[in-house]
Each structure stands twice: as structure tokens, then as C-alpha cells.
PDB file of C-alpha atoms in Angstrom:
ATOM      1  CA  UNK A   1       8.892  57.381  74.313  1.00  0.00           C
ATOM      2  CA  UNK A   2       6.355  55.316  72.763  1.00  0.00           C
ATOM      3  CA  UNK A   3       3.445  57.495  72.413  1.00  0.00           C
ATOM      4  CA  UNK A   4       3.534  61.266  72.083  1.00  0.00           C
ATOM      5  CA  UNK A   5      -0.030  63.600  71.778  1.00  0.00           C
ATOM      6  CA  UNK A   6       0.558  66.661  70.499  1.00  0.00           C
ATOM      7  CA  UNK A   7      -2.879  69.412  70.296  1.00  0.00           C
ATOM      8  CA  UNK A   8      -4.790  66.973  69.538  1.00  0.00           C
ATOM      9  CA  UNK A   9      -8.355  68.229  68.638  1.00  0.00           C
ATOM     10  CA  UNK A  10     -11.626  66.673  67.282  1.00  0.00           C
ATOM     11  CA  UNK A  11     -14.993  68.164  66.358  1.00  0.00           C
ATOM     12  CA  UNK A  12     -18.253  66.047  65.780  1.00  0.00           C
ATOM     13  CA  UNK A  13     -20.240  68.119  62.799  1.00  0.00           C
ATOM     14  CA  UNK A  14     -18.469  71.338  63.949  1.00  0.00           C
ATOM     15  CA  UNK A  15     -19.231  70.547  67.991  1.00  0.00           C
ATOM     16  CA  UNK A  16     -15.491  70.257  69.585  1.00  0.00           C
ATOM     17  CA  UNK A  17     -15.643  66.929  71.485  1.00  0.00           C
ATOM     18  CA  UNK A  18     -11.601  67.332  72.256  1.00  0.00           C
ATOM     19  CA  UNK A  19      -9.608  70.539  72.898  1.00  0.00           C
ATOM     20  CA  UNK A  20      -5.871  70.548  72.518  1.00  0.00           C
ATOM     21  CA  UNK A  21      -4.939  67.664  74.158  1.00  0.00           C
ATOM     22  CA  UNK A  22      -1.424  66.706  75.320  1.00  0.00           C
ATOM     23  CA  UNK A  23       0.003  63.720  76.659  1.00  0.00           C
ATOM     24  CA  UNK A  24       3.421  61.229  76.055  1.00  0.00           C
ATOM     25  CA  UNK A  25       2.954  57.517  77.182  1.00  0.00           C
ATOM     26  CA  UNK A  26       6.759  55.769  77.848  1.00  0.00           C
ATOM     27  CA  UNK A  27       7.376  52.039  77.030  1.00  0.00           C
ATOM     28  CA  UNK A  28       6.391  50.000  79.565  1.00  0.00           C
ATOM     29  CA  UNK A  29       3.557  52.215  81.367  1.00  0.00           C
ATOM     30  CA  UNK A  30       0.045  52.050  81.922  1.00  0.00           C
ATOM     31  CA  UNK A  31      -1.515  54.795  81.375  1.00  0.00           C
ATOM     32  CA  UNK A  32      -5.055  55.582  82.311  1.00  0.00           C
ATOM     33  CA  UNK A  33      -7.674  57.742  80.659  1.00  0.00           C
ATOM     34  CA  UNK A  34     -10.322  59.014  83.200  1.00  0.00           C
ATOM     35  CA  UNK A  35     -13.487  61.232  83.282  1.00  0.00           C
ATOM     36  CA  UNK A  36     -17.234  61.319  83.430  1.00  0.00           C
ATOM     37  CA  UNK A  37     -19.622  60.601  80.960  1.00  0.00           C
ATOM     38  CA  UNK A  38     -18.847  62.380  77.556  1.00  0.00           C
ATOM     39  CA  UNK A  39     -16.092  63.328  78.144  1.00  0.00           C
ATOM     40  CA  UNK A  40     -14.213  62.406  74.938  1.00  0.00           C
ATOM     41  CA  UNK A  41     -12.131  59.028  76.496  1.00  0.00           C
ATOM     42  CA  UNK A  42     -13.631  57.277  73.501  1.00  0.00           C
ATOM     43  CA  UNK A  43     -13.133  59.665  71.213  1.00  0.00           C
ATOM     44  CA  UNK A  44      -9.582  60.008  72.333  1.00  0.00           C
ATOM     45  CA  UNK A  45      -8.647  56.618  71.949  1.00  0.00           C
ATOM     46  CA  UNK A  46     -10.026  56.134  68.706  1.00  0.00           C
ATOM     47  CA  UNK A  47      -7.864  58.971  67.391  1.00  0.00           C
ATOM     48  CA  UNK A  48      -5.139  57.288  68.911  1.00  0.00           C
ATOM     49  CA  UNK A  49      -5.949  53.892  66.429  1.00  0.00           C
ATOM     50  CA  UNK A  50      -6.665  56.545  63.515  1.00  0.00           C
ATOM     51  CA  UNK A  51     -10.000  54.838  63.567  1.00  0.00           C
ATOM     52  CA  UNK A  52     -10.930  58.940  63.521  1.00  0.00           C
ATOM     53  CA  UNK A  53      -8.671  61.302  62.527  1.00  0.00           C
ATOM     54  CA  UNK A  54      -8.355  64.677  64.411  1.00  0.00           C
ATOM     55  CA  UNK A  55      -8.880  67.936  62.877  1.00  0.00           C
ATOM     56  CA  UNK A  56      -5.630  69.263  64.371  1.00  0.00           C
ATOM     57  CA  UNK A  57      -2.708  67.799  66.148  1.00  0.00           C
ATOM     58  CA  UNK A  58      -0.211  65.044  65.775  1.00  0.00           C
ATOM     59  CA  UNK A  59      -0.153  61.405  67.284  1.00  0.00           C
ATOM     60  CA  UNK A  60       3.604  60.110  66.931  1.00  0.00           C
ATOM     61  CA  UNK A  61       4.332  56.184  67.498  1.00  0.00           C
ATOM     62  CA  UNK A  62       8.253  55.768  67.732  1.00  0.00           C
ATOM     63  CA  UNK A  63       8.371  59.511  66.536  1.00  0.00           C
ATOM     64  CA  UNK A  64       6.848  58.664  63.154  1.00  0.00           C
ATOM     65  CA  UNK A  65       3.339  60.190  62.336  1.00  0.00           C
ATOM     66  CA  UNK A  66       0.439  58.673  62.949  1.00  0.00           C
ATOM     67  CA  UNK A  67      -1.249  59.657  59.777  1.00  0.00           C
ATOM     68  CA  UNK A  68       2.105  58.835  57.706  1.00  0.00           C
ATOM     69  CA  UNK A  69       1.379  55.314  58.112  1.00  0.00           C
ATOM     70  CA  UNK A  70      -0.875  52.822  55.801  1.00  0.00           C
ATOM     71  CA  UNK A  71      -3.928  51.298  57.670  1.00  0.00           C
ATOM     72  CA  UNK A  72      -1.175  48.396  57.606  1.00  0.00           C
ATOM     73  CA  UNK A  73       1.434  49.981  59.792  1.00  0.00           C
ATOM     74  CA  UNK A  74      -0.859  51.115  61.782  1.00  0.00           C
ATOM     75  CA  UNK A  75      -2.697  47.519  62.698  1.00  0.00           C
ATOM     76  CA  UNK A  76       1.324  46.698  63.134  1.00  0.00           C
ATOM     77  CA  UNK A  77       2.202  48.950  66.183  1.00  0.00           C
ATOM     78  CA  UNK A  78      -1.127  49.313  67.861  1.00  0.00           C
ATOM     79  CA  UNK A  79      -3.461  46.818  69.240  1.00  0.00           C
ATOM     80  CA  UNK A  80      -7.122  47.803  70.081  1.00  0.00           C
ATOM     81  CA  UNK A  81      -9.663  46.177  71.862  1.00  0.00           C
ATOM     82  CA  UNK A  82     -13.453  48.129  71.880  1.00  0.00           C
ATOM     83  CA  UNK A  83     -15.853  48.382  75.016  1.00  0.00           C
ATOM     84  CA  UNK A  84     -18.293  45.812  72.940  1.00  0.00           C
ATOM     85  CA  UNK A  85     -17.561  42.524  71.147  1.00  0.00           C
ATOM     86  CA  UNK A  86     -19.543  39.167  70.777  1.00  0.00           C
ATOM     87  CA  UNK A  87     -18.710  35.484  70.769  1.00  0.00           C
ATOM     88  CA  UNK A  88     -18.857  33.571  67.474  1.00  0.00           C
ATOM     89  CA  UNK A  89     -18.879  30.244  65.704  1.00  0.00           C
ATOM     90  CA  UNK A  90     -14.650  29.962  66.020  1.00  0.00           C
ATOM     91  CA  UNK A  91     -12.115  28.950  68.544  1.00  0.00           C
ATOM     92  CA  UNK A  92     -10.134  30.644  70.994  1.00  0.00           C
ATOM     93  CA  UNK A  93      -7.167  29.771  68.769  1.00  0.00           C
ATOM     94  CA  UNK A  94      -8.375  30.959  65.493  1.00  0.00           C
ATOM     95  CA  UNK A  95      -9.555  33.878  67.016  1.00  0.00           C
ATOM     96  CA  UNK A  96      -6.273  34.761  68.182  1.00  0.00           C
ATOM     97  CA  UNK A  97      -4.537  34.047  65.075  1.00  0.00           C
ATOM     98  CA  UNK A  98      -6.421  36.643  63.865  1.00  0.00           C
ATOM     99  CA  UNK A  99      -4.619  39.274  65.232  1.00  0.00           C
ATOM    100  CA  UNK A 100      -1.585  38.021  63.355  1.00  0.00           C
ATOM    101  CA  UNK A 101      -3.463  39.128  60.008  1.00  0.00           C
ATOM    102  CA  UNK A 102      -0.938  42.446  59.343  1.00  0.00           C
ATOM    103  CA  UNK A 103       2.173  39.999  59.504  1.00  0.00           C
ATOM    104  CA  UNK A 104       0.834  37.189  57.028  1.00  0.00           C
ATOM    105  CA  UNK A 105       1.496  37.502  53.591  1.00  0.00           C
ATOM    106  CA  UNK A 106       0.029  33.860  52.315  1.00  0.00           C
ATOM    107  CA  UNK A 107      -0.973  31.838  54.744  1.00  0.00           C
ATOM    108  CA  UNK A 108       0.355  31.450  58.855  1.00  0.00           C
ATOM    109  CA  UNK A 109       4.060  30.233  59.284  1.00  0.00           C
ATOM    110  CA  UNK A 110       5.096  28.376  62.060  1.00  0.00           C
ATOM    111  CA  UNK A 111       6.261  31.417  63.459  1.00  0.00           C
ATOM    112  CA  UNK A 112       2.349  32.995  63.566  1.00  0.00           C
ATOM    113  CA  UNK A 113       1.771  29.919  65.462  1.00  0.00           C
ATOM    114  CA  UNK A 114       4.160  30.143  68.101  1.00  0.00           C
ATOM    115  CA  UNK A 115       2.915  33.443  68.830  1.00  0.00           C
ATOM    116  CA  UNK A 116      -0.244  32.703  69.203  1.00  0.00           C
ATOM    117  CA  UNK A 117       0.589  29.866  71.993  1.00  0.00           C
ATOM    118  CA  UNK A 118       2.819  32.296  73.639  1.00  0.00           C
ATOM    119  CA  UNK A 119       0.100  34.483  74.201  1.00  0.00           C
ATOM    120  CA  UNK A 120      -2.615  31.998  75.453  1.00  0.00           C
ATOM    121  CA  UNK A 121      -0.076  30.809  77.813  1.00  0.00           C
ATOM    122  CA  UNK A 122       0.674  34.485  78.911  1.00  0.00           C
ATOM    123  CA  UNK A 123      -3.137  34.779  79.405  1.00  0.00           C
ATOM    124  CA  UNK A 124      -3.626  31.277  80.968  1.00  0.00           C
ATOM    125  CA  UNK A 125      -5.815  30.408  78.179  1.00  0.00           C
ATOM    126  CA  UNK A 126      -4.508  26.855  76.503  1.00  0.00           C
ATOM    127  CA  UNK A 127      -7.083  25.196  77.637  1.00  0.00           C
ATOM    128  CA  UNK A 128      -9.627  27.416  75.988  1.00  0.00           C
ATOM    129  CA  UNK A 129      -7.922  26.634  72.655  1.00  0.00           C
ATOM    130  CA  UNK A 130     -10.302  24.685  70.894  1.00  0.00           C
ATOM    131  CA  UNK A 131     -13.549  25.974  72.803  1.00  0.00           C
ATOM    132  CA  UNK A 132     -15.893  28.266  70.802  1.00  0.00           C
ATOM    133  CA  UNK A 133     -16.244  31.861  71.645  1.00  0.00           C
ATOM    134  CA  UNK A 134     -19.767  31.605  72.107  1.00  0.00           C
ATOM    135  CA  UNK A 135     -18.636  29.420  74.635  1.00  0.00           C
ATOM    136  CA  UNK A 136     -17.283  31.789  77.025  1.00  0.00           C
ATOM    137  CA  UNK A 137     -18.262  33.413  79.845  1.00  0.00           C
ATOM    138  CA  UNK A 138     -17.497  37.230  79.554  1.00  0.00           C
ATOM    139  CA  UNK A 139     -14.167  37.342  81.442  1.00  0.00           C
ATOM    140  CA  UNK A 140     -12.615  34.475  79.046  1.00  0.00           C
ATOM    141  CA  UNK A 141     -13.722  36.471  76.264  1.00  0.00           C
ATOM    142  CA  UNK A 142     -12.163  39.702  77.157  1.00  0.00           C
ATOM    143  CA  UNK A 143      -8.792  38.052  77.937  1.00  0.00           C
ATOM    144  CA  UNK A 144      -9.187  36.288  74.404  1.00  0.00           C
ATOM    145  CA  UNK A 145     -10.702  39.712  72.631  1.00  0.00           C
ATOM    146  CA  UNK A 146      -6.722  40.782  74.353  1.00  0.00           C
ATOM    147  CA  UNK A 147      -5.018  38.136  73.171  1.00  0.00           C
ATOM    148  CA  UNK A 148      -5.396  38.775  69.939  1.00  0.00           C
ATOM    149  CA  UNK A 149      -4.830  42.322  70.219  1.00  0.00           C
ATOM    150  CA  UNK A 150      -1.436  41.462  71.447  1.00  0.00           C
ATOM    151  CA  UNK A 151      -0.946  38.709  68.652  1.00  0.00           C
ATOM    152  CA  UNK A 152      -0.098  41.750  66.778  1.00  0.00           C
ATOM    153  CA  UNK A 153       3.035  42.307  68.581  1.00  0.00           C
ATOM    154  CA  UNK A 154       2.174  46.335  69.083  1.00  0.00           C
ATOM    155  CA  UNK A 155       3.941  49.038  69.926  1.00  0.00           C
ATOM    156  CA  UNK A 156       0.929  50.466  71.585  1.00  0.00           C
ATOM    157  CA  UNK A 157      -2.310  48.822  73.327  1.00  0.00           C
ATOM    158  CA  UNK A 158      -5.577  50.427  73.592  1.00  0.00           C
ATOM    159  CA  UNK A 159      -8.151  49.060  75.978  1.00  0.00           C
ATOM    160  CA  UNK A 160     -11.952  51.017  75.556  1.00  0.00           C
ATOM    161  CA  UNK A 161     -13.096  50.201  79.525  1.00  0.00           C
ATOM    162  CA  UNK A 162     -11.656  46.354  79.494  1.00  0.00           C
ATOM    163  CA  UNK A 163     -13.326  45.565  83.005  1.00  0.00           C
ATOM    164  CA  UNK A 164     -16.746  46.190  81.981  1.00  0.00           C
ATOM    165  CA  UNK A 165     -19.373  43.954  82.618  1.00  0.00           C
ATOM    166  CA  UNK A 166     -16.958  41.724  84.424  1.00  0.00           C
ATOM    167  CA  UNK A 167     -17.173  40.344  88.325  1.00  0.00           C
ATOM    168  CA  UNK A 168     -14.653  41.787  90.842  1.00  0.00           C
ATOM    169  CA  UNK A 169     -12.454  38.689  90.331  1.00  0.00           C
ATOM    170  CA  UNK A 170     -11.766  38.937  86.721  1.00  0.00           C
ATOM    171  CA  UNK A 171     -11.459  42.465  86.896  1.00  0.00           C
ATOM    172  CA  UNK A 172      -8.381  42.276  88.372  1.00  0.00           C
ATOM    173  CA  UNK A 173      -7.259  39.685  86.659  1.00  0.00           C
ATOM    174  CA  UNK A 174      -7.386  41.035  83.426  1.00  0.00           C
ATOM    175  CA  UNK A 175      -5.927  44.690  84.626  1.00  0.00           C
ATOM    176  CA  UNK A 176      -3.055  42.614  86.568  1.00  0.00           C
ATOM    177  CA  UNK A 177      -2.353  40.463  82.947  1.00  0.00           C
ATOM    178  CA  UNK A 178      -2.433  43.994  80.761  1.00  0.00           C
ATOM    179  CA  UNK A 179      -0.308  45.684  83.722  1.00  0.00           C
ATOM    180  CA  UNK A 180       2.340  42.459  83.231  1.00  0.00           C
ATOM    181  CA  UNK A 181       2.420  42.151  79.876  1.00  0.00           C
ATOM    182  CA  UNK A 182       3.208  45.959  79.242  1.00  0.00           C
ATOM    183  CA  UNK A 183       6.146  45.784  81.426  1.00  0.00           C
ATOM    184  CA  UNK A 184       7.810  42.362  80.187  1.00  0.00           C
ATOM    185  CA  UNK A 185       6.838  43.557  76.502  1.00  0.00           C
ATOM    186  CA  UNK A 186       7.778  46.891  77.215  1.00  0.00           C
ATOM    187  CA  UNK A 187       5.415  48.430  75.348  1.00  0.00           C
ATOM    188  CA  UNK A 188       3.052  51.168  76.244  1.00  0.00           C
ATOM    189  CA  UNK A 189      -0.488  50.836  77.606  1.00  0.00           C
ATOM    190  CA  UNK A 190      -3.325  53.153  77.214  1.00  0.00           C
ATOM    191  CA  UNK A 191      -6.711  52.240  78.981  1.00  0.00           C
ATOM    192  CA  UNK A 192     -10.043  54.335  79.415  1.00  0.00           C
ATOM    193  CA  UNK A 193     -11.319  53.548  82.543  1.00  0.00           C
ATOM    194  CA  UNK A 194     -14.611  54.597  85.043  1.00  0.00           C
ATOM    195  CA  UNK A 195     -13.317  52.712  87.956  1.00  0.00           C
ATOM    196  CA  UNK A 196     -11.536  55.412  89.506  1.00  0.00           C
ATOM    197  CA  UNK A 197     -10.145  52.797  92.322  1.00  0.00           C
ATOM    198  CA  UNK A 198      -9.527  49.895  89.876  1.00  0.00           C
ATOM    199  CA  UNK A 199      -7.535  52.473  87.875  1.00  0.00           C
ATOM    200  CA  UNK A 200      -5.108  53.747  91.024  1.00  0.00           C
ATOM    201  CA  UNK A 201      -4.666  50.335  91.705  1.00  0.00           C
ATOM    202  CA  UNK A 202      -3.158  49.580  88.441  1.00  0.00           C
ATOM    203  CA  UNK A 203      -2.292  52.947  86.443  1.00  0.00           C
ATOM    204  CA  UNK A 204       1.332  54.632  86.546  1.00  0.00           C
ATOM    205  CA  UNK A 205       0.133  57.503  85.457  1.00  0.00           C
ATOM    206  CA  UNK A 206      -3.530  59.191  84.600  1.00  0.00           C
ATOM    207  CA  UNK A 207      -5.291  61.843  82.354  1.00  0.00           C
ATOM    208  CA  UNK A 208      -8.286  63.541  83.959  1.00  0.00           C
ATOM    209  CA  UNK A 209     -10.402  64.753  80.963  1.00  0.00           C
ATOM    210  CA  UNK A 210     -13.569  67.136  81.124  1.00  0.00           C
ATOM    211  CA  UNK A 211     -15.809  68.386  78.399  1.00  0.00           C
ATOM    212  CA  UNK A 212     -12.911  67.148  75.632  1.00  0.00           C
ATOM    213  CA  UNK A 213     -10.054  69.105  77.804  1.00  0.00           C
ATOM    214  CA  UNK A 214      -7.253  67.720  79.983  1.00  0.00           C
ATOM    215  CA  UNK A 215      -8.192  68.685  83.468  1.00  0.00           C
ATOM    216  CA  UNK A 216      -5.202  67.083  84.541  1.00  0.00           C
ATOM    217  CA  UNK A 217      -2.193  64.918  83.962  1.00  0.00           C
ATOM    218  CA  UNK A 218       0.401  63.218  86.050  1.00  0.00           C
ATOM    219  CA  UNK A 219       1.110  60.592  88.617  1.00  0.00           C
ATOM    220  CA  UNK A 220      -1.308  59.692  92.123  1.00  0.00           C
ATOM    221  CA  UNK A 221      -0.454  62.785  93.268  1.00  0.00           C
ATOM    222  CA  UNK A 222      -2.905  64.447  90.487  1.00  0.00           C
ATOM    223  CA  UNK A 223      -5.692  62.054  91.592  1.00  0.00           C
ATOM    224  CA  UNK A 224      -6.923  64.753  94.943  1.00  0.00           C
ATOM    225  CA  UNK A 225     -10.146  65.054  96.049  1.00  0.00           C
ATOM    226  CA  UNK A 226     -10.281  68.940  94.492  1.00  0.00           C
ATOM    227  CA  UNK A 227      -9.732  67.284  90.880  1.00  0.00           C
ATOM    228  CA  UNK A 228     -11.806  64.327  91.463  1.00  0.00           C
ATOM    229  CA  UNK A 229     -14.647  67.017  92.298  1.00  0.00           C
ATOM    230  CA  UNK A 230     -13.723  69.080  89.488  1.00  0.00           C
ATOM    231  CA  UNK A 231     -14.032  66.482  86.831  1.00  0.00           C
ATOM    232  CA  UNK A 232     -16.978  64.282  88.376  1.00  0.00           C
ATOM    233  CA  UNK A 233     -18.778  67.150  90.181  1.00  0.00           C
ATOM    234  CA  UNK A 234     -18.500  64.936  93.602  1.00  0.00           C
ATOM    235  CA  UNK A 235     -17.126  65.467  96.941  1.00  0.00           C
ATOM    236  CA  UNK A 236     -14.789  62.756  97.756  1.00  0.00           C
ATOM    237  CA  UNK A 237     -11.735  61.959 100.369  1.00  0.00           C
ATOM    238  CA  UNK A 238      -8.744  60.196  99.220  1.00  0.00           C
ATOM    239  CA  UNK A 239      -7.696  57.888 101.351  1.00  0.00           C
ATOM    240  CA  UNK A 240      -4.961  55.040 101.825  1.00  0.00           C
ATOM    241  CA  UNK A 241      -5.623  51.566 102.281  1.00  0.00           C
ATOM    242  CA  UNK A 242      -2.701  49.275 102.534  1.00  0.00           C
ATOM    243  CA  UNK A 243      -0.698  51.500 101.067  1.00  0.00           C
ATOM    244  CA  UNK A 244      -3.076  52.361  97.362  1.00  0.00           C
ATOM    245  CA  UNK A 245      -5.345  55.453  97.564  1.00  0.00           C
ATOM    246  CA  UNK A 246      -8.780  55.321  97.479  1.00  0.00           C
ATOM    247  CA  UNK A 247     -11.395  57.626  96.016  1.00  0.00           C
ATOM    248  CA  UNK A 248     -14.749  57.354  98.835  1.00  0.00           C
ATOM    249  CA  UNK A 249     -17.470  59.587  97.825  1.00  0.00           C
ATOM    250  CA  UNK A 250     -18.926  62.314 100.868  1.00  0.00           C
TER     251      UNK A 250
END
């Protein structure tokens, strides 16, 4: 168990915004954060990176405390990556390097280095390497905006909507590299999503949040039409389609 959630509550200026939540991510899995609008996904996930910290509840990384750790530890075992970010005046490859910052003492070893190709090649990006961010178009900028995230070699990745503002095709491209990488590095995946479809596709397993509560929790089997309508306020039919379910609105 990589990731365990344990009452986890949060209040913004004495407004709850999450209500004992309760979840365990294993290594290896993607898990998916769902729900409308205000929900608290955000919120969630930036309790999860100690960005915010809860007003009750534990998060536990390996079984050690969340808010045990230095701001150091922390940027070692989890990786985040924010709905919004903007190209600047540096390459792909320095960019990426960044994410080595909580391993490097003085100055990048050899070893920094090596990481850093690994992951461009485990993102297809070499040939972006000496190409500007500004650059980019927005799908090679997410996967590099990744890439550094998982520079840091975490025990834990946190995606904020990854697939927004991208075309169908890199969509799936970058939930099908995430989805990859979290099995071969075995490490454990959390990603707030809207997609609903895009999520089934790619998701193990899901959390169904409304008004800062878990609705529900589990596998596809929790993803029915009654919760869907519960936490949207929609009727929908789930149906298959070569063998993935999918959510159509009624």
C-alpha cells in the first residue's frame, strides 16, 4: 500500500469543503478522482501534496505520516502536476531536470542526467530536448510538465485534470503514458478527472465525491447509472462498447 486516507477533512474559513474522507491507493494503480463541479477533487489532491493541510485526518505514504515529513521528503515521494502551467524561456531538458531539484545537493551528477533521458525517452520526447517550452503545443507541454514530475522518482503521482485543454489524440496518449509508467514504476497514481469515459477507460479504481463526501468508492462496478445520477444530478445508461463501459447521458 502506497497511499492510505484516513478521515480526511478540510474547511475553507470554517465552510467544510471535505468530510471524512477515506481511501488506500496500491502500488501500481490508477486511481481516479471524480465528481461535479466543487466538489473538493482539487482540494483533495492538494492535501494529498500537503500543499494544504487538513484540519483532521491522516495521509500515510509507505505508512509514514504525511505531515511527519520536511517539505523535502515530501517533493521526494510525490510528484504533482497542477490543472494550469505556462511555457517559458528554457528547454524541454532543463525543465525536466528540474524535477530532480530534491535529490541534488551541489550541482546535477551524471546520475540526474541519466534520469532525465530515461524519462524523455519513456515520454517519446528526445527530440523536444533542446526546444523551448514556449515552443510547444499544449500536449508536448503536458507530457513535459509530467516528465518532470516523474524526474522525482515518486512514490506517488498527482495529476489535477491532465487531459485538459488537449485534442482527443493526445488525450489518450498522455492517460495511456501515466497508465504505463505507474505499472512498470510501480508506483501509485492519483488523477482528478471530468471525463467520466476517458477515466473508465484508463482508471483501476474510482472515488465518486459530492459536496466534499465520498459518494462512492470501488472498481467499474461502482460507476452505475444510479451513482452517476447521484453525484452529477443526470440520467445516464451505462453501456459497453468493445468491452469498456460507457457513461451516455438520457
Amino acid at each position: 500500500m502506497i497511499l492510505s486516507v484516513e478521515g480526511v477533512e478540510f474547511s475553507y474559513n470554517s465552510h467544510p469543503v471535505l468530510k471524512d474522507v477515506r481511501f488506500e491507493v496500491e502500488r501500481g494503480e490508477l486511481f481516479s478522482i471524480l465528481g461535479n463541479n466543487g466538489a473538493g477533487k482539487s482540494t483533495l489532491l492538494r492535501c494529498l501534496n500537503r500543499i494544504i493541510r487538513p484540519r483532521t485526518g491522516s495521509i500515510l505514504i509507505d505508512g509514514v505520516k504525511l505531515s511527519d515529513l520536511s517539505r523535502l521528503e515530501v517533493a521526494r515521494r510525490v510528484g504533482y502536476v497542477a490543472q494550469r502551467h505556462e511555457g517559458s524561456r528554457v528547454t524541454v531538458f532543463d525543465a525536466v531536470l528540474l524535477g530532480r531539484r530534491p535529490h541534488i545537493r551541489w550541482d546535477a551528477t551524471e546520475k540526474d542526467m541519466a534520469i532525465v533521458r530515461e524519462v524523455l525517452a519513456a515520454l517519446r520526447l528526445e527530440e523536444f530536448s533542446l526546444r523551448y517550452l514556449d515552443e510547444l503545443s499544449g500536449g508536448e507541454l503536458q507530457k513535459v510538465i509530467i516528465a518532470r514530475a516523474l524526474a522525482q522518482e515518486p512514490r506517488l503521482l498527482l495529476l489535477d485534470e491532465p487531459t485538459s485543454n488537449l485534442d482527443l489524440k493526445n488525450q489518450y496518449e498522455v492517460l495511456r503514458i501515466v497508465k504505463d509508467v505507474a505499472r512498470e514504476r510501480r508506483i501509485a497514481v492519483v488523477v482528478v478527472m471530468h471525463d467520466i469515459n476517458l477515466a473508465l477507460r484508463f482508471a483501476d479504481r474510482f472515488l465518486l465525491l459530492r459536496n466534499g463526501e465520498i459518494y462512492a468508492c470501488g472498481g467499474r462496478e461502482v460507476i452505475t447509472p444510479e451513482n452517476i445520477a447521484g453525484v452529477y444530478g443526470i440520467p445516464v445508461r451505462v453501456e459497453q462498447l468493445g468491452g469498456v463501459p460507457v457513461v451516455v447521458p438520457v
